[in-house]
C-alpha positions as MATLAB code, in Angstrom:
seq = 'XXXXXXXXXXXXXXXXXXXXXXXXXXXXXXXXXXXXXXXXXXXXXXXXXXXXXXXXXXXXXXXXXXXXXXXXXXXXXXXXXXXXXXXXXXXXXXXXXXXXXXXXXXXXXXXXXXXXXXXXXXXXXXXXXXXXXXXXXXXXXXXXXXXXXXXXXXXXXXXXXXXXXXXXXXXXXXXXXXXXXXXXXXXXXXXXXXXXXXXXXXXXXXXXXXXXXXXXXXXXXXXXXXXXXXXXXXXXXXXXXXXXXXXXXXXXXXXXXXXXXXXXXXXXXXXXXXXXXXXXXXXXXXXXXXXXXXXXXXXXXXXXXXXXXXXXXXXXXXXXXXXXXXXXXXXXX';
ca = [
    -105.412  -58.161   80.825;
    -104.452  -55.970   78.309;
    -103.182  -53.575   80.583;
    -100.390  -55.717   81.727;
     -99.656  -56.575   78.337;
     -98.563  -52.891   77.243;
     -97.956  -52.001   80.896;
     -95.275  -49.116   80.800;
     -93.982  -46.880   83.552;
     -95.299  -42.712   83.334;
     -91.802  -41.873   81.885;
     -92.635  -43.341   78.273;
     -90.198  -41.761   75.854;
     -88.536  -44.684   74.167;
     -85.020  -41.986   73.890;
     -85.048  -42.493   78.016;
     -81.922  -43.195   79.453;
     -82.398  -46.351   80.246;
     -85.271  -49.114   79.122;
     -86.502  -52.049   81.169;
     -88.079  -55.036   79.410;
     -88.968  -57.525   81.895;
     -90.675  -60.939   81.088;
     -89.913  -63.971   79.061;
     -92.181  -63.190   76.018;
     -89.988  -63.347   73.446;
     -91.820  -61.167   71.155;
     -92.386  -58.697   73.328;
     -88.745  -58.105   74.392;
     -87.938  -58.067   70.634;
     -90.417  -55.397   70.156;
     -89.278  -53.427   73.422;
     -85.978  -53.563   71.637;
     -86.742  -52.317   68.456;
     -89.293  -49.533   69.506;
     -86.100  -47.802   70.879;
     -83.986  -48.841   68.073;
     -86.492  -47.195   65.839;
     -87.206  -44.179   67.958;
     -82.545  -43.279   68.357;
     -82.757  -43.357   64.123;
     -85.239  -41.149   63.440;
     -83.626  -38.746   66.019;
     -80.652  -39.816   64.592;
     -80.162  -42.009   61.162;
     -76.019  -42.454   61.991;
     -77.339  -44.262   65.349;
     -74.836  -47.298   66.754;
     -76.530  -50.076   67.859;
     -74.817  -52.972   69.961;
     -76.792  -55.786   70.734;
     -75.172  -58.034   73.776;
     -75.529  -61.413   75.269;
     -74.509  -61.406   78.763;
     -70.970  -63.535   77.399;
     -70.341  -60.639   75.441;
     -70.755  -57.822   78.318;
     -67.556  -58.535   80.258;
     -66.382  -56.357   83.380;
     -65.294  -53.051   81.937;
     -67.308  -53.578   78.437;
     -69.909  -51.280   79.218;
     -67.854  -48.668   80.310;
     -66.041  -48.695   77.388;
     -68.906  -48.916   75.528;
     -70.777  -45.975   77.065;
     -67.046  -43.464   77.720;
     -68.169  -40.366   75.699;
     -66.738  -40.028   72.197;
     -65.343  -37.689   69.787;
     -68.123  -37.695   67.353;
     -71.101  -37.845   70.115;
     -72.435  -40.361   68.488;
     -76.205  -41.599   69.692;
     -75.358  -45.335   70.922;
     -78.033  -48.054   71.835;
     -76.726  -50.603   74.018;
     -78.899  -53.870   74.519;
     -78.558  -56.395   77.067;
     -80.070  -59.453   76.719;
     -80.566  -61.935   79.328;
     -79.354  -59.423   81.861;
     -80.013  -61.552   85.031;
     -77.088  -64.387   83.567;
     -74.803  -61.173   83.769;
     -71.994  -62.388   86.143;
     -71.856  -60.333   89.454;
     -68.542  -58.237   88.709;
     -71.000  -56.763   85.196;
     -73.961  -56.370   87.425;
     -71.410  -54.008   89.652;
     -70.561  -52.055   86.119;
     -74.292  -51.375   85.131;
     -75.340  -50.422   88.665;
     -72.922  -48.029   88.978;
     -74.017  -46.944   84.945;
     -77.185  -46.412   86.290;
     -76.546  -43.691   88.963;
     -74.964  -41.725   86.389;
     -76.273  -42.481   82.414;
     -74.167  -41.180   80.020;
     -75.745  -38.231   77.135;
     -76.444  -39.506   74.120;
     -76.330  -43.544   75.148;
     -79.545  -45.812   75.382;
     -79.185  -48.598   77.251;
     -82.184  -51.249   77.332;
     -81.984  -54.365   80.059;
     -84.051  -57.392   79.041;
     -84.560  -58.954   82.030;
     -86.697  -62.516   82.912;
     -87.980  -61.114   85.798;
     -87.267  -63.799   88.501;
     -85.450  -64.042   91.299;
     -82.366  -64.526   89.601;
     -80.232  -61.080   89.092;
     -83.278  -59.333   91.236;
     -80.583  -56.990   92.361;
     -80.203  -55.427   89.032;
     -83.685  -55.261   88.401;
     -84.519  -53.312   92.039;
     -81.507  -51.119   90.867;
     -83.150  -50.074   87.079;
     -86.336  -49.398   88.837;
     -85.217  -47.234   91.167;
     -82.833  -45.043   89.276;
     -86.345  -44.288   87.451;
     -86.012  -46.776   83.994;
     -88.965  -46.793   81.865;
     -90.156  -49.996   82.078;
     -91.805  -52.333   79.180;
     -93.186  -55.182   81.023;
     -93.528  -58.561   78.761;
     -95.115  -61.291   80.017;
     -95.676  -64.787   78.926;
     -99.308  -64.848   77.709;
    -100.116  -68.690   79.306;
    -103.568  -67.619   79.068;
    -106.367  -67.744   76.189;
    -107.735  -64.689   77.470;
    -103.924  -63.110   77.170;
    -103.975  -64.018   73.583;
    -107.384  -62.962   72.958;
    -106.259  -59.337   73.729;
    -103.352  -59.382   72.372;
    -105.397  -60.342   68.841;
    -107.566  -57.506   69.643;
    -104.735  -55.021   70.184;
    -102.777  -55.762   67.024;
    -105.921  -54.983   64.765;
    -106.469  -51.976   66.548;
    -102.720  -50.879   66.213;
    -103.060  -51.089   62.703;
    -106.410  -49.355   62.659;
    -108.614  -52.550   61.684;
    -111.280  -53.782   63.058;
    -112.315  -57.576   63.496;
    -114.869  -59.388   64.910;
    -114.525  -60.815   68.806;
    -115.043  -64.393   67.000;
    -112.335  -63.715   64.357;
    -110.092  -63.062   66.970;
    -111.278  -66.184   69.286;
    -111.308  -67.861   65.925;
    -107.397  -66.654   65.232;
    -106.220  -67.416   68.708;
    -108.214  -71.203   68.486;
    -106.372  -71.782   65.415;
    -103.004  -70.748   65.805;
    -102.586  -71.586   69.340;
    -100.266  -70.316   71.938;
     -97.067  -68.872   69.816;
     -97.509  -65.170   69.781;
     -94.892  -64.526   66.542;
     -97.464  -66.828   65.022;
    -100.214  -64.847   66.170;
     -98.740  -61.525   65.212;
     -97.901  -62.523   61.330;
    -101.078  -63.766   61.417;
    -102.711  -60.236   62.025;
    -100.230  -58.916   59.890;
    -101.134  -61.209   56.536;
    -105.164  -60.633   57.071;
    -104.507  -56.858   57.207;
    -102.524  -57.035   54.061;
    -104.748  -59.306   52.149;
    -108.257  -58.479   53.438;
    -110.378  -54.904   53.116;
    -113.178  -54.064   55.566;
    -114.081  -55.820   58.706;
    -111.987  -59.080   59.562;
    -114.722  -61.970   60.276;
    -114.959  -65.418   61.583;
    -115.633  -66.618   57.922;
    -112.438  -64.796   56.642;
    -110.266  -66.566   59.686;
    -111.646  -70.059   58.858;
    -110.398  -69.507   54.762;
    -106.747  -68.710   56.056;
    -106.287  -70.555   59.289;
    -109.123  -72.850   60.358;
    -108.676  -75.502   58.077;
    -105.830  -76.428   59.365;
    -106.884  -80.361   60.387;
    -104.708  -80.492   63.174;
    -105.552  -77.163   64.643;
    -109.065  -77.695   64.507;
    -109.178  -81.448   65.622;
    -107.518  -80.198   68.756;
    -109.883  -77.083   68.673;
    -112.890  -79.751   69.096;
    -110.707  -81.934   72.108;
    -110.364  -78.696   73.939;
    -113.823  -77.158   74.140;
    -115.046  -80.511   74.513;
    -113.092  -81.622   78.013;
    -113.435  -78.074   79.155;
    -117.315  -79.107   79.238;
    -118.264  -76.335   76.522;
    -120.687  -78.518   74.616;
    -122.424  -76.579   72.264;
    -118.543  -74.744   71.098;
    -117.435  -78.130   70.696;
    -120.386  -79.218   68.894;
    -119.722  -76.106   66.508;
    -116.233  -76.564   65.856;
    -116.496  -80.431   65.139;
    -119.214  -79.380   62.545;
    -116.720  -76.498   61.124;
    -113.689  -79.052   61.129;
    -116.118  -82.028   59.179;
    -117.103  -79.374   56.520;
    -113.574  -78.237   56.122;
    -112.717  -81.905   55.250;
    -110.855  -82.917   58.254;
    -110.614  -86.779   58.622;
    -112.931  -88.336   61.541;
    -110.404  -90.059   62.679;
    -107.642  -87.250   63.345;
    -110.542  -85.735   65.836;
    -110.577  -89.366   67.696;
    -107.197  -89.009   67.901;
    -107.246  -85.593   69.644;
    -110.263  -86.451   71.621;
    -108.546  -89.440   73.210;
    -105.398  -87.185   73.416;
    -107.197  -84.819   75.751;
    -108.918  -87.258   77.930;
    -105.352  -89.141   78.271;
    -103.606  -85.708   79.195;
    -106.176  -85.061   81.443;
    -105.817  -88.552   82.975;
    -102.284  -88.695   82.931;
    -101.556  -85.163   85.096;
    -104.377  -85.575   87.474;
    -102.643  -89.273   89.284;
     -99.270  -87.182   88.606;
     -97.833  -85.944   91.818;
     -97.757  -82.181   92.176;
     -94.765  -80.527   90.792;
     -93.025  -77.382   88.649;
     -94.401  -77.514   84.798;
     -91.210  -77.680   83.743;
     -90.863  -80.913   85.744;
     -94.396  -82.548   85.342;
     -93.756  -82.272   81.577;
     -90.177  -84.344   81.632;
     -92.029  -86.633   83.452;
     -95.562  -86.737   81.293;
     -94.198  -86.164   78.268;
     -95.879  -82.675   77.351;
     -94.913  -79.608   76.494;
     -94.826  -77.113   79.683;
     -97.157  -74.735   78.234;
     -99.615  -78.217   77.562;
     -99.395  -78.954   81.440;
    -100.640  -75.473   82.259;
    -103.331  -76.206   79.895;
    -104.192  -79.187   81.205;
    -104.524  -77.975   84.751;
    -107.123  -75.677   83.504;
    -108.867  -78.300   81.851;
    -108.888  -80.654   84.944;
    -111.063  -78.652   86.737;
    -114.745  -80.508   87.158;
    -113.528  -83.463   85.849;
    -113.527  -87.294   88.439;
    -111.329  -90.340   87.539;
    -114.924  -91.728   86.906;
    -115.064  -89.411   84.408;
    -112.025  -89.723   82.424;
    -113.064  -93.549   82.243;
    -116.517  -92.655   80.642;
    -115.071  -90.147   78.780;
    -112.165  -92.517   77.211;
    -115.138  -95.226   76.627;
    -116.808  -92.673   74.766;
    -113.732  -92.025   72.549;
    -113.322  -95.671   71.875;
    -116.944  -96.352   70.984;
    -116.448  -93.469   68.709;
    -113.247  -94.267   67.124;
    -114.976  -97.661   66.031;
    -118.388  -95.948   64.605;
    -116.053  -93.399   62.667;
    -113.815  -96.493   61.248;
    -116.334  -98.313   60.132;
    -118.397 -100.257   62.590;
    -120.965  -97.721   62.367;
    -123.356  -96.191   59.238;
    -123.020  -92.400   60.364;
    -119.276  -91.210   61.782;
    -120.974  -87.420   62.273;
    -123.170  -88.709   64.745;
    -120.634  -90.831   66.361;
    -118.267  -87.843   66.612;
    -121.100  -85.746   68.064;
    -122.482  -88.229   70.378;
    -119.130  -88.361   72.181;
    -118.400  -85.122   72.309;
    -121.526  -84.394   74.301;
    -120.973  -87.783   76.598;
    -116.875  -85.976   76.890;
    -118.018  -82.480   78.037;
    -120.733  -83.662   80.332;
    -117.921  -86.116   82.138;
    -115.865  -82.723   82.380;
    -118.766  -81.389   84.391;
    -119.538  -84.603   86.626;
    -117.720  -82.665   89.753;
    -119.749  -80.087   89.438;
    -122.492  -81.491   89.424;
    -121.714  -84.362   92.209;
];
């Protein structure tokens, strides 16, 4: 998926007329921005830069913005949130784009929906480079996106330091990214799970939801491994209960839901959208038969771990292999 990470059109000189960043990856759009902010000073260090919210781009604010001036000075213009621009703006910048102006950058930063699809038909064909930023809903996303930040930087890390990174931090890629940045800085030579779990893996709430995750996507043995890592680490048996039961309950909860927008489901469940996508990957495999073994499980743990049992290990691991096998009971019905 890489490729559609750091997807850019043939014409890829950041000085082109006009830029394109479409997607709702914040990160991304911030970077699309200031890869042509950085490119306009080093051609020129006395560079203007105006950076606009679609409030601030009124009808006739771009033209005077972009009407040539004594000094020819080099101008970047960003628009952020161009598809809110109101429809007497959009007229403005579509007639910008059939005739640039020297010396003037402009950069859209567009969502990419339907909404203001007009302008966006119009960038792309009056030839913008385009910078396409997507939201990274998916592990595998994030994995690459690990991957390609080492390698930007000329480092090299291990494919489990980078699952390790991406299991630890989770889905927020500025997290992700000054992650990357503070390993590079503080460690020399190859970045390795070991080095991942110092900085990040201890984290007890990251890794009791590390465990819940592997376990009611049916990966046993990962689960098995990370409940181990998260016990050595010192993380209390009881927080991992807690995140095993929150799991199963998720899991639960959106499979009676009715069917819906994320945005929606998670008013109505109580999540996070981001956790509902999540969870619909996790549901897969898994019966309402299943969830009630699974929660059983949990609760038979929950009392072994607080006391009503001599060994709280075995009482973790015992349900953790009685969760992921309940994830699997479609499959194997």
């Amino acid at each position: 998926m890489l490729g559609a990470m750091a997807r850019k059109t043939a014409n890829d000189d950041p000085l082109a007329p006009v830029t394109l960043a479409v997607g709702q990856e914040e990160l991304l759009l911030d970077r699309a921005v200031q890869e042509v902010v950085a490119a306009a000073k080093a051609s020129d260090a006395d560079t203007d830069v105006r950076d606009l919210t679609p409030d601030q781009l009124q009808p006739g604010t771009l033209a005077e913005l972009t009407s040539p001036s004594l000094f020819a000075e080099r101008k970047v213009v960003v628009v952020r949130n161009a598809q809110d621009l109101s429809a007497d703006t959009i007229k403005d910048v579509k007639a910008y784009l059939g005739a640039p102006a020297e010396e003037i950058t402009l950069v859209l930063l567009h969502a990419g929906g339907a909404k203001g699809k007009g302008l966006l038909d119009a960038a792309r064909k009056a030839g913008a480079r385009e910078v396409a930023c997507p939201k990274m809903t998916k592990p595998a996303d994030r994995l690459a996106f690990v991957r390609q930040e080492f390698r930007v930087v000329g480092r090299s890390a291990t494919p489990e330091a980078c699952q390790a990174l991406v299991d630890a931090i989770g889905s927020d890629l500025r997290e992700l990214a000054s992650a990357v940045s503070q390993l590079v800085a503080d460690v020399e030579g190859t970045i390795d799970e070991a080095v991942v779990g110092r900085y990040y893996t201890g984290r007890a709430e990251a890794s009791s939801f590390t465990v819940a995750d592997r376990a009611v996507e049916g990966r046993a043995a990962e689960a098995l491994e990370a409940l181990r890592w998260s016990l050595a680490t010192g993380v209390a048996p009881v927080m991992i209960t807690s995140a095993l039961a929150q799991g199963i309950r998720a899991i639960g909860k959106l499979s009676s839901a009715r069917g819906g927008r994320p945005a929606d489901l998670a008013r109505e469940l109580g999540m996070p959208p981001w956790k509902i996508d999540r969870v619909r990957q996790q549901m897969r495999g898994w019966t309402p038969d299943g969830v009630s073994v699974a929660l059983r499980a949990v609760a038979e743990a929950d009392a072994g771990v607080k006391g009503g049992g001599d060994d709280p290990e075995y009482a973790l691991e015992k349900a953790v292999v009685t969760i992921a096998r309940a994830a699997r009971s479609r499959g194997r019905g």
